[in-house]
């Protein structure tokens, strides 16, 4: 087994545990490369099926290419697609810096969706290497009734025995991609032939490395117009992946505050 | 700014090794990591400057540790809170560092981190020497199965790079580790702050001739291949999304191929692999090996549940309902004899009770003492017992199916390694079939037995809904008959399930097997000349018919009749209430069918009759059909 085989097998194991242990389960689909890989892994785990709803928490501010991608592959992949709106920015904690405040709409949208569908588990495509606050996550991560994350007192998790028994009113975040890195994702996309939004590929010297809301996400300088070129670029870059995500870096703890409040 | 983990630009062919860094708080773990990153050129652009700027802003001296301590709260408190993972690389391969905090309260995080590591680095402060945490971490690493260990004696700059000081610590800690059967691969004197003996050999310690940390790490091997061990495939789930019935799970050890005959434990069923299912794989899959998450179909539609372990027939797991676990205890409340916990072993879950605490280890001097409880963070040998049979392995034989965790409420409170010394494999007790069975004609004839007893042997098979009165009447009948001099015995659901059928659950297959065994045992009792009364719901006609056949004419079906409403109103065990609330699934009469007898020998309507009337009816029937004595109800002669 090579490195990608090992990652794939581990993610499949996690997805199957989630499906077996969690009653009301949904997978989050941000339309980005990571969650496309996650849907692909679910089809591996469930032999071509995705046996739970796939949920897009829609800020209404994604790039048009992303909506087109969603509508095409929801049909092609035979997904049970559930769309959820986000509340207006006025309802978000005003003490957050402006870009983080914009991103936090998604947290509220997610919280409403979890309550509305009475979900007890949400599968999210976060990775440890994206951001060092995410590096501290568990694979099965319990959340309070408002979605908050108590990173100071996380339950132990070892030997692939995940905490799946929860007090009422709480839910689990399940992270099947936690051990993957950005370059793993791209290599797997290349190996499996997984479709992604065109915005990741360079046009006129610019490409998006990470996709979020169109007003707070910026492209990087790049000539990588193919999968191969992206992988080569990542092999040498020392710039962080989320450099184009304005919300992360407004203040030292902006992302940590977003996460503690229930951001993915 | 925010701190950022560093992603490796891995070549797929490059090896990756997961290492954990442990040791007493303040012995320099985070500083070491910062230094490792810097010295191997693994830091992202601008990272060093960002940390420097942050330190200046706060008016504090530069700290390598801030690289790992990403949380604002951690920076403020100056301790690492939870397990984090970051990557660096050497010329030889890529490393994932799992940073484990040293604060005593955070042992669970250290275990979470260290359990997935292939090698460990343990730090000891040259000035403070070996501390309790150093010893405890060494012990836990051993328990977690980590066999590749490098011990770093750090802060050599604070002891004037003294070779004598290094040798003293090395001697003390080696002696300790030897006591738990650990031989560290390397002892290295370092000064993390200055980078001495990390990547670059230190000019300040010319007396040290061993490898640098990086050289030592590069000498370690990735986790041993599990492919050569016996096959273990714990069932994770059974899917029926389409017309295929697919068993899924991860091969924990060994290998399998299409056509192999699998033995499932503890149900002891066998079937051959018809296919290995896959999606989007370039070619049909014909074999699989350790580490792969797979799906298979069988040539026989066995009823199987999550938790069964598939193996090959020649090297199956142990079956037992009692075992010894050497465990580390993470619960807030102490572990005590008699307490009950949820065992998780591979994909199996079962309630276990603590039967005994054999010894509790003192992490300081490794002395083992008998104790009545295991305190938080204690390590102990305990005997655990379950009601159903479990399939498992000895930890030293197959680690993946030889270890377990215990759950209490919603928390994992222990992890442990299985040791079966002194406990036999119970597989043969439940499966052994003599290959040399000849029916032996008894020298004592049935008539002779009946003559001596004054009655014929036979079975009174009570059937009816839960709450209809089967057990009540069975016990009353037994008492009356015994008083009258009958050889009589009641086989009741609960007492049979504690012994004879302790390995059966409540799945449809297991229920059927339960009734089959009761039927066979009852037939033997009847053959021995006794009157045996069975009190089982036994809802299916097919199961009762099978029992009737086993009894060769000696079975009398007694329908203890009462409608569901009446039974639910009685509800002597509170089961209907649980069934209505959904706490019990597939409850006969509520959510599972009851098939009333079509031609019962006797119908006793307990809805219409009192217990006394019912009892009299049954006793009359028995006397009419089994007694050899001429009974005259008028005078009892």
CSV table of N, CA and C in Angstrom, one decimal, chain B residues 318-454:
chain,number,residue,atom,x,y,z
B,318,UNK,N,-9.0,-16.4,19.9
B,318,UNK,CA,-9.4,-17.1,21.1
B,318,UNK,C,-10.9,-16.7,21.3
B,319,UNK,N,-11.7,-17.7,21.8
B,319,UNK,CA,-13.0,-17.3,22.3
B,319,UNK,C,-13.1,-17.5,23.8
B,320,UNK,N,-13.6,-16.5,24.4
B,320,UNK,CA,-13.6,-16.5,25.9
B,320,UNK,C,-14.6,-15.5,26.4
B,321,UNK,N,-15.0,-15.6,27.6
B,321,UNK,CA,-15.8,-14.5,28.2
B,321,UNK,C,-15.1,-14.0,29.5
B,322,UNK,N,-13.8,-14.3,29.6
B,322,UNK,CA,-13.1,-13.8,30.7
B,322,UNK,C,-11.6,-13.6,30.3
B,323,UNK,N,-11.0,-12.5,30.6
B,323,UNK,CA,-9.6,-12.3,30.2
B,323,UNK,C,-9.0,-11.3,31.1
B,324,UNK,N,-7.6,-11.3,31.1
B,324,UNK,CA,-6.9,-10.3,31.8
B,324,UNK,C,-6.5,-9.2,30.9
B,325,UNK,N,-6.6,-8.0,31.4
B,325,UNK,CA,-6.2,-6.8,30.6
B,325,UNK,C,-5.2,-6.0,31.5
B,326,UNK,N,-4.0,-5.7,30.9
B,326,UNK,CA,-3.1,-4.7,31.5
B,326,UNK,C,-3.6,-3.4,31.0
B,327,UNK,N,-4.2,-2.5,31.9
B,327,UNK,CA,-4.8,-1.3,31.3
B,327,UNK,C,-4.3,-0.1,32.0
B,328,UNK,N,-4.4,1.0,31.3
B,328,UNK,CA,-4.2,2.3,32.0
B,328,UNK,C,-5.5,3.0,32.1
B,329,UNK,N,-5.7,3.5,33.3
B,329,UNK,CA,-7.0,4.0,33.7
B,329,UNK,C,-7.1,5.5,33.6
B,330,UNK,N,-8.1,6.0,32.8
B,330,UNK,CA,-8.2,7.5,32.5
B,330,UNK,C,-9.4,8.1,33.2
B,331,UNK,N,-10.2,7.2,33.8
B,331,UNK,CA,-11.5,7.7,34.4
B,331,UNK,C,-11.3,8.6,35.6
B,332,UNK,N,-12.2,9.5,35.8
B,332,UNK,CA,-12.1,10.4,36.9
B,332,UNK,C,-12.3,9.7,38.2
B,333,UNK,N,-13.3,8.7,38.2
B,333,UNK,CA,-13.6,7.9,39.4
B,333,UNK,C,-12.7,6.7,39.3
B,334,UNK,N,-12.2,6.1,40.4
B,334,UNK,CA,-11.4,4.9,40.3
B,334,UNK,C,-12.1,3.7,39.8
B,335,UNK,N,-11.3,2.8,39.2
B,335,UNK,CA,-11.9,1.5,38.7
B,335,UNK,C,-12.0,0.6,39.9
B,336,UNK,N,-13.1,-0.1,40.1
B,336,UNK,CA,-13.3,-0.9,41.3
B,336,UNK,C,-13.9,-2.3,40.9
B,337,UNK,N,-13.6,-3.3,41.7
B,337,UNK,CA,-14.2,-4.6,41.4
B,337,UNK,C,-15.7,-4.5,41.5
B,338,UNK,N,-16.4,-5.2,40.5
B,338,UNK,CA,-17.8,-5.2,40.5
B,338,UNK,C,-18.4,-4.1,39.5
B,339,UNK,N,-17.5,-3.1,39.2
B,339,UNK,CA,-18.0,-2.1,38.2
B,339,UNK,C,-18.2,-2.7,36.8
B,340,UNK,N,-19.1,-2.1,36.1
B,340,UNK,CA,-19.4,-2.6,34.8
B,340,UNK,C,-19.1,-1.5,33.7
B,341,UNK,N,-18.4,-1.9,32.6
B,341,UNK,CA,-18.0,-0.9,31.6
B,341,UNK,C,-18.4,-1.5,30.2
B,342,UNK,N,-18.3,-0.6,29.3
B,342,UNK,CA,-18.6,-1.0,27.9
B,342,UNK,C,-17.2,-1.3,27.2
B,343,UNK,N,-17.0,-2.6,26.9
B,343,UNK,CA,-15.8,-3.0,26.2
B,343,UNK,C,-15.9,-2.8,24.7
B,344,UNK,N,-14.9,-2.2,24.2
B,344,UNK,CA,-14.8,-2.0,22.7
B,344,UNK,C,-13.5,-2.7,22.3
B,345,UNK,N,-13.7,-3.7,21.4
B,345,UNK,CA,-12.5,-4.6,21.0
B,345,UNK,C,-12.7,-4.7,19.5
B,346,UNK,N,-11.8,-4.2,18.7
B,346,UNK,CA,-12.0,-4.0,17.3
B,346,UNK,C,-13.4,-3.4,17.1
B,347,UNK,N,-14.3,-4.1,16.4
B,347,UNK,CA,-15.6,-3.5,16.2
B,347,UNK,C,-16.7,-4.0,17.1
B,348,UNK,N,-16.3,-4.9,18.1
B,348,UNK,CA,-17.2,-5.5,19.0
B,348,UNK,C,-17.4,-4.7,20.2
B,349,UNK,N,-18.7,-4.6,20.7
B,349,UNK,CA,-19.0,-4.0,22.0
B,349,UNK,C,-19.7,-4.9,22.9
B,350,UNK,N,-19.3,-5.0,24.1
B,350,UNK,CA,-20.0,-5.8,25.1
B,350,UNK,C,-19.8,-5.3,26.5
B,351,UNK,N,-20.8,-5.5,27.4
B,351,UNK,CA,-20.6,-5.1,28.8
B,351,UNK,C,-19.7,-6.0,29.4
B,352,UNK,N,-18.7,-5.5,30.2
B,352,UNK,CA,-17.9,-6.3,31.0
B,352,UNK,C,-17.9,-5.9,32.4
B,353,UNK,N,-17.7,-6.8,33.3
B,353,UNK,CA,-17.6,-6.5,34.8
B,353,UNK,C,-16.2,-6.8,35.3
B,354,UNK,N,-15.8,-5.9,36.1
B,354,UNK,CA,-14.4,-6.2,36.7
B,354,UNK,C,-14.6,-7.3,37.8
B,355,UNK,N,-14.0,-8.4,37.5
B,355,UNK,CA,-14.1,-9.6,38.4
B,355,UNK,C,-13.0,-9.4,39.5
B,356,UNK,N,-11.8,-9.0,39.1
B,356,UNK,CA,-10.7,-8.9,40.1
B,356,UNK,C,-9.7,-7.8,39.7
B,357,UNK,N,-9.1,-7.2,40.6
B,357,UNK,CA,-7.9,-6.4,40.3
B,357,UNK,C,-6.7,-7.2,40.8
B,358,UNK,N,-5.9,-7.7,40.0
B,358,UNK,CA,-4.8,-8.5,40.4
B,358,UNK,C,-3.6,-7.7,41.0
B,359,UNK,N,-3.3,-6.6,40.3
B,359,UNK,CA,-2.2,-5.8,40.8
B,359,UNK,C,-2.2,-4.4,40.2
B,360,UNK,N,-1.8,-3.5,41.0
B,360,UNK,CA,-1.7,-2.1,40.5
B,360,UNK,C,-0.2,-1.7,40.5
B,361,UNK,N,0.3,-1.2,39.4
B,361,UNK,CA,1.7,-0.9,39.3
B,361,UNK,C,2.0,0.6,39.8
B,362,UNK,N,3.1,0.7,40.4
B,362,UNK,CA,3.6,2.0,40.8
B,362,UNK,C,4.6,2.4,39.7
B,363,UNK,N,4.2,3.5,39.0
B,363,UNK,CA,5.0,3.9,37.9
B,363,UNK,C,6.4,4.4,38.3
B,364,UNK,N,6.6,4.7,39.6
B,364,UNK,CA,7.9,5.2,40.1
B,364,UNK,C,8.9,4.1,40.2
B,365,UNK,N,8.5,3.0,40.9
B,365,UNK,CA,9.5,1.9,41.1
B,365,UNK,C,9.0,0.6,40.5
B,366,UNK,N,7.9,0.6,39.8
B,366,UNK,CA,7.4,-0.5,39.1
B,366,UNK,C,7.0,-1.7,40.0
B,367,UNK,N,6.9,-1.4,41.3
B,367,UNK,CA,6.4,-2.4,42.2
B,367,UNK,C,4.9,-2.7,41.9
B,368,UNK,N,4.5,-3.9,42.1
B,368,UNK,CA,3.1,-4.3,41.8
B,368,UNK,C,2.5,-4.6,43.2
B,369,UNK,N,1.4,-4.0,43.4
B,369,UNK,CA,0.7,-4.3,44.7
B,369,UNK,C,-0.7,-4.7,44.5
B,370,UNK,N,-1.2,-5.6,45.3
B,370,UNK,CA,-2.7,-5.8,45.3
B,370,UNK,C,-3.4,-4.6,45.7
B,371,UNK,N,-4.6,-4.3,45.1
B,371,UNK,CA,-5.3,-3.1,45.5
B,371,UNK,C,-6.8,-3.4,45.3
B,372,UNK,N,-7.6,-2.6,45.9
B,372,UNK,CA,-9.0,-2.7,45.7
B,372,UNK,C,-9.6,-1.8,44.6
B,373,UNK,N,-8.7,-0.8,44.2
B,373,UNK,CA,-9.2,0.0,43.1
B,373,UNK,C,-8.0,0.6,42.4
B,374,UNK,N,-8.2,1.0,41.2
B,374,UNK,CA,-7.2,1.6,40.3
B,374,UNK,C,-7.4,3.1,40.2
B,375,UNK,N,-6.5,3.9,40.7
B,375,UNK,CA,-6.7,5.4,40.7
B,375,UNK,C,-6.5,5.9,39.2
B,376,UNK,N,-7.0,7.2,39.0
B,376,UNK,CA,-6.8,7.9,37.8
B,376,UNK,C,-5.3,7.8,37.4
B,377,UNK,N,-5.1,7.5,36.1
B,377,UNK,CA,-3.7,7.4,35.5
B,377,UNK,C,-2.9,6.2,36.1
B,378,UNK,N,-3.6,5.3,36.8
B,378,UNK,CA,-3.0,4.1,37.3
B,378,UNK,C,-2.9,3.1,36.2
B,379,UNK,N,-1.9,2.2,36.3
B,379,UNK,CA,-1.7,1.0,35.4
B,379,UNK,C,-1.9,-0.2,36.2
B,380,UNK,N,-2.7,-1.2,35.7
B,380,UNK,CA,-3.1,-2.3,36.5
B,380,UNK,C,-3.4,-3.5,35.7
B,381,UNK,N,-3.3,-4.7,36.3
B,381,UNK,CA,-3.8,-6.0,35.7
B,381,UNK,C,-5.1,-6.3,36.3
B,382,UNK,N,-6.2,-6.3,35.4
B,382,UNK,CA,-7.5,-6.6,35.9
B,382,UNK,C,-8.1,-7.8,35.2
B,383,UNK,N,-9.0,-8.5,35.8
B,383,UNK,CA,-9.7,-9.6,35.2
B,383,UNK,C,-11.1,-9.1,34.8
B,384,UNK,N,-11.4,-9.2,33.5
B,384,UNK,CA,-12.7,-8.7,33.0
B,384,UNK,C,-13.6,-9.9,32.5
B,385,UNK,N,-14.9,-9.8,32.8
B,385,UNK,CA,-15.7,-10.9,32.4
B,385,UNK,C,-16.9,-10.3,31.7
B,386,UNK,N,-17.3,-11.0,30.6
B,386,UNK,CA,-18.5,-10.6,29.9
B,386,UNK,C,-19.5,-11.7,29.9
B,387,UNK,N,-20.8,-11.3,29.6
B,387,UNK,CA,-21.8,-12.4,29.5
B,387,UNK,C,-21.7,-13.2,28.2
B,388,UNK,N,-21.6,-12.5,27.1
B,388,UNK,CA,-21.5,-13.3,25.8
B,388,UNK,C,-20.0,-13.7,25.6
B,389,UNK,N,-19.8,-14.7,24.8
B,389,UNK,CA,-18.4,-15.0,24.4
B,389,UNK,C,-17.9,-13.9,23.5
B,390,UNK,N,-16.6,-13.7,23.6
B,390,UNK,CA,-15.9,-12.7,22.8
B,390,UNK,C,-14.8,-13.4,22.0
B,391,UNK,N,-14.5,-12.8,20.8
B,391,UNK,CA,-13.4,-13.3,20.0
B,391,UNK,C,-12.3,-12.3,20.2
B,392,UNK,N,-11.1,-12.7,20.6
B,392,UNK,CA,-10.0,-11.8,20.8
B,392,UNK,C,-8.7,-12.6,20.6
B,393,UNK,N,-7.6,-11.8,20.7
B,393,UNK,CA,-6.2,-12.4,20.7
B,393,UNK,C,-5.4,-11.9,21.8
B,394,UNK,N,-4.3,-12.6,22.1
B,394,UNK,CA,-3.4,-12.1,23.0
B,394,UNK,C,-2.7,-10.9,22.4
B,395,UNK,N,-2.5,-9.8,23.2
B,395,UNK,CA,-1.8,-8.6,22.7
B,395,UNK,C,-0.5,-8.9,22.1
B,396,UNK,N,0.3,-9.8,22.7
B,396,UNK,CA,1.6,-10.0,22.2
B,396,UNK,C,1.6,-10.8,20.9
B,397,UNK,N,0.5,-11.4,20.6
B,397,UNK,CA,0.3,-12.2,19.4
B,397,UNK,C,-0.1,-11.4,18.2
B,398,UNK,N,-1.3,-10.8,18.4
B,398,UNK,CA,-1.8,-9.9,17.3
B,398,UNK,C,-2.3,-8.6,18.0
B,399,UNK,N,-1.6,-7.6,17.9
B,399,UNK,CA,-1.9,-6.3,18.7
B,399,UNK,C,-3.3,-5.8,18.3
B,400,UNK,N,-3.6,-5.7,17.1
B,400,UNK,CA,-4.9,-5.1,16.7
B,400,UNK,C,-6.1,-5.7,17.3
B,401,UNK,N,-6.1,-7.0,17.4
B,401,UNK,CA,-7.3,-7.6,18.0
B,401,UNK,C,-7.0,-8.1,19.4
B,402,UNK,N,-5.8,-7.6,20.0
B,402,UNK,CA,-5.4,-8.0,21.3
B,402,UNK,C,-5.4,-6.8,22.2
B,403,UNK,N,-6.1,-5.8,21.9
B,403,UNK,CA,-6.2,-4.6,22.7
B,403,UNK,C,-7.6,-4.1,22.7
B,404,UNK,N,-8.0,-3.3,23.7
B,404,UNK,CA,-9.4,-2.9,23.9
B,404,UNK,C,-9.4,-1.5,24.6
B,405,UNK,N,-10.5,-0.9,24.5
B,405,UNK,CA,-10.8,0.3,25.4
B,405,UNK,C,-12.0,0.0,26.2
B,406,UNK,N,-12.2,0.7,27.3
B,406,UNK,CA,-13.4,0.6,28.1
B,406,UNK,C,-14.1,2.0,28.0
B,407,UNK,N,-15.4,1.9,27.9
B,407,UNK,CA,-16.2,3.2,27.9
B,407,UNK,C,-17.1,3.2,29.1
B,408,UNK,N,-17.3,4.4,29.7
B,408,UNK,CA,-18.1,4.6,30.8
B,408,UNK,C,-19.0,5.8,30.5
B,409,UNK,N,-20.3,5.6,30.3
B,409,UNK,CA,-21.1,6.7,29.8
B,409,UNK,C,-20.7,7.1,28.4
B,410,UNK,N,-20.3,8.3,28.2
B,410,UNK,CA,-20.0,8.7,26.9
B,410,UNK,C,-18.4,8.9,26.7
B,411,UNK,N,-17.7,8.4,27.7
B,411,UNK,CA,-16.2,8.7,27.7
B,411,UNK,C,-15.5,7.3,27.6
B,412,UNK,N,-14.3,7.4,26.9
B,412,UNK,CA,-13.4,6.3,27.0
B,412,UNK,C,-12.6,6.5,28.3
B,413,UNK,N,-12.5,5.4,29.1
B,413,UNK,CA,-11.9,5.6,30.4
B,413,UNK,C,-10.7,4.7,30.6
B,414,UNK,N,-10.4,3.8,29.6
B,414,UNK,CA,-9.2,2.9,29.8
B,414,UNK,C,-8.8,2.4,28.4
B,415,UNK,N,-7.6,2.0,28.3
B,415,UNK,CA,-7.1,1.2,27.2
B,415,UNK,C,-6.3,0.1,27.8
B,416,UNK,N,-6.3,-1.0,27.1
B,416,UNK,CA,-5.5,-2.1,27.7
B,416,UNK,C,-5.1,-3.2,26.6
B,417,UNK,N,-4.2,-4.0,27.1
B,417,UNK,CA,-3.6,-5.1,26.3
B,417,UNK,C,-4.1,-6.4,26.9
B,418,UNK,N,-4.5,-7.4,26.0
B,418,UNK,CA,-5.0,-8.6,26.6
B,418,UNK,C,-3.9,-9.7,26.8
B,419,UNK,N,-4.0,-10.3,27.9
B,419,UNK,CA,-3.1,-11.4,28.3
B,419,UNK,C,-4.0,-12.6,28.8
B,420,UNK,N,-3.9,-13.7,28.1
B,420,UNK,CA,-4.7,-14.9,28.4
B,420,UNK,C,-4.1,-15.9,29.3
B,421,UNK,N,-3.0,-15.6,29.9
B,421,UNK,CA,-2.3,-16.6,30.7
B,421,UNK,C,-3.2,-17.1,31.8
B,422,UNK,N,-3.4,-18.4,31.9
B,422,UNK,CA,-4.2,-19.0,32.9
B,422,UNK,C,-5.7,-19.2,32.5
B,423,UNK,N,-6.0,-18.6,31.3
B,423,UNK,CA,-7.4,-18.7,30.9
B,423,UNK,C,-7.5,-19.5,29.6
B,424,UNK,N,-8.3,-20.6,29.6
B,424,UNK,CA,-8.3,-21.4,28.4
B,424,UNK,C,-9.2,-20.8,27.3
B,425,UNK,N,-8.9,-21.2,26.1
B,425,UNK,CA,-9.7,-20.9,24.9
B,425,UNK,C,-11.0,-21.7,25.1
B,426,UNK,N,-12.2,-21.0,25.0
B,426,UNK,CA,-13.4,-21.7,25.2
B,426,UNK,C,-14.1,-22.2,23.9
B,427,UNK,N,-13.3,-21.9,22.8
B,427,UNK,CA,-13.9,-22.3,21.5
B,427,UNK,C,-14.4,-23.7,21.5
B,428,UNK,N,-13.5,-24.6,21.9
B,428,UNK,CA,-13.9,-26.0,21.8
B,428,UNK,C,-15.1,-26.4,22.6
B,429,UNK,N,-15.3,-25.7,23.7
B,429,UNK,CA,-16.5,-26.0,24.5
B,429,UNK,C,-17.8,-25.8,23.8
B,430,UNK,N,-17.8,-24.8,22.9
B,430,UNK,CA,-19.0,-24.6,22.2
B,430,UNK,C,-19.1,-25.2,20.8
B,431,UNK,N,-17.9,-25.6,20.3
B,431,UNK,CA,-17.9,-26.1,18.9
B,431,UNK,C,-17.6,-27.5,18.7
B,432,UNK,N,-16.9,-28.1,19.8
B,432,UNK,CA,-16.4,-29.4,19.5
B,432,UNK,C,-17.5,-30.4,19.2
B,433,UNK,N,-17.3,-31.1,18.1
B,433,UNK,CA,-18.2,-32.1,17.7
B,433,UNK,C,-17.4,-33.4,17.6
B,434,UNK,N,-17.8,-34.4,18.3
B,434,UNK,CA,-17.0,-35.7,18.2
B,434,UNK,C,-17.2,-36.2,16.8
B,435,UNK,N,-16.1,-36.7,16.2
B,435,UNK,CA,-16.1,-37.2,14.9
B,435,UNK,C,-16.5,-38.6,14.9
B,436,UNK,N,-16.8,-39.2,16.0
B,436,UNK,CA,-16.9,-40.6,16.1
B,436,UNK,C,-18.2,-40.9,16.9
B,437,UNK,N,-19.3,-40.4,16.4
B,437,UNK,CA,-20.6,-40.5,17.2
B,437,UNK,C,-21.4,-41.8,16.7
B,438,UNK,N,-21.6,-42.7,17.6
B,438,UNK,CA,-22.5,-43.8,17.3
B,438,UNK,C,-23.6,-43.8,18.4
B,439,UNK,N,-24.8,-43.9,17.9
B,439,UNK,CA,-25.9,-43.9,18.9
B,439,UNK,C,-25.8,-45.2,19.7
B,440,UNK,N,-25.8,-45.0,21.0
B,440,UNK,CA,-25.7,-46.1,21.9
B,440,UNK,C,-27.1,-46.4,22.4
B,441,UNK,N,-27.5,-47.7,22.3
B,441,UNK,CA,-28.8,-48.1,22.9
B,441,UNK,C,-28.6,-48.2,24.4
B,442,UNK,N,-29.5,-47.5,25.1
B,442,UNK,CA,-29.4,-47.6,26.6
B,442,UNK,C,-29.8,-49.0,27.1
B,443,UNK,N,-29.1,-49.4,28.1
B,443,UNK,CA,-29.4,-50.7,28.7
B,443,UNK,C,-30.7,-50.6,29.6
B,444,UNK,N,-30.9,-49.4,30.0
B,444,UNK,CA,-32.1,-49.1,30.9
B,444,UNK,C,-33.3,-48.7,29.9
B,445,UNK,N,-34.3,-49.4,29.9
B,445,UNK,CA,-35.4,-49.1,29.0
B,445,UNK,C,-36.3,-48.0,29.6
B,446,UNK,N,-36.9,-47.2,28.7
B,446,UNK,CA,-37.8,-46.1,29.1
B,446,UNK,C,-38.8,-46.6,30.1
B,447,UNK,N,-39.4,-47.8,29.8
B,447,UNK,CA,-40.5,-48.3,30.6
B,447,UNK,C,-40.0,-48.6,32.1
B,448,UNK,N,-38.7,-49.0,32.2
B,448,UNK,CA,-38.2,-49.3,33.5
B,448,UNK,C,-38.1,-48.0,34.3
B,449,UNK,N,-37.6,-47.0,33.6
B,449,UNK,CA,-37.5,-45.7,34.3
B,449,UNK,C,-38.9,-45.2,34.7
B,450,UNK,N,-39.8,-45.3,33.8
B,450,UNK,CA,-41.2,-44.9,34.1
B,450,UNK,C,-41.8,-45.7,35.3
B,451,UNK,N,-41.5,-46.9,35.3
B,451,UNK,CA,-41.9,-47.8,36.4
B,451,UNK,C,-41.4,-47.3,37.7
B,452,UNK,N,-40.1,-47.1,37.8
B,452,UNK,CA,-39.5,-46.6,39.1
B,452,UNK,C,-40.1,-45.3,39.5
B,453,UNK,N,-40.2,-44.3,38.5
B,453,UNK,CA,-40.7,-43.0,38.8
B,453,UNK,C,-42.2,-42.9,39.1
B,454,UNK,N,-42.9,-43.8,38.5
B,454,UNK,CA,-44.3,-43.7,38.7
B,454,UNK,C,-45.0,-42.8,37.6
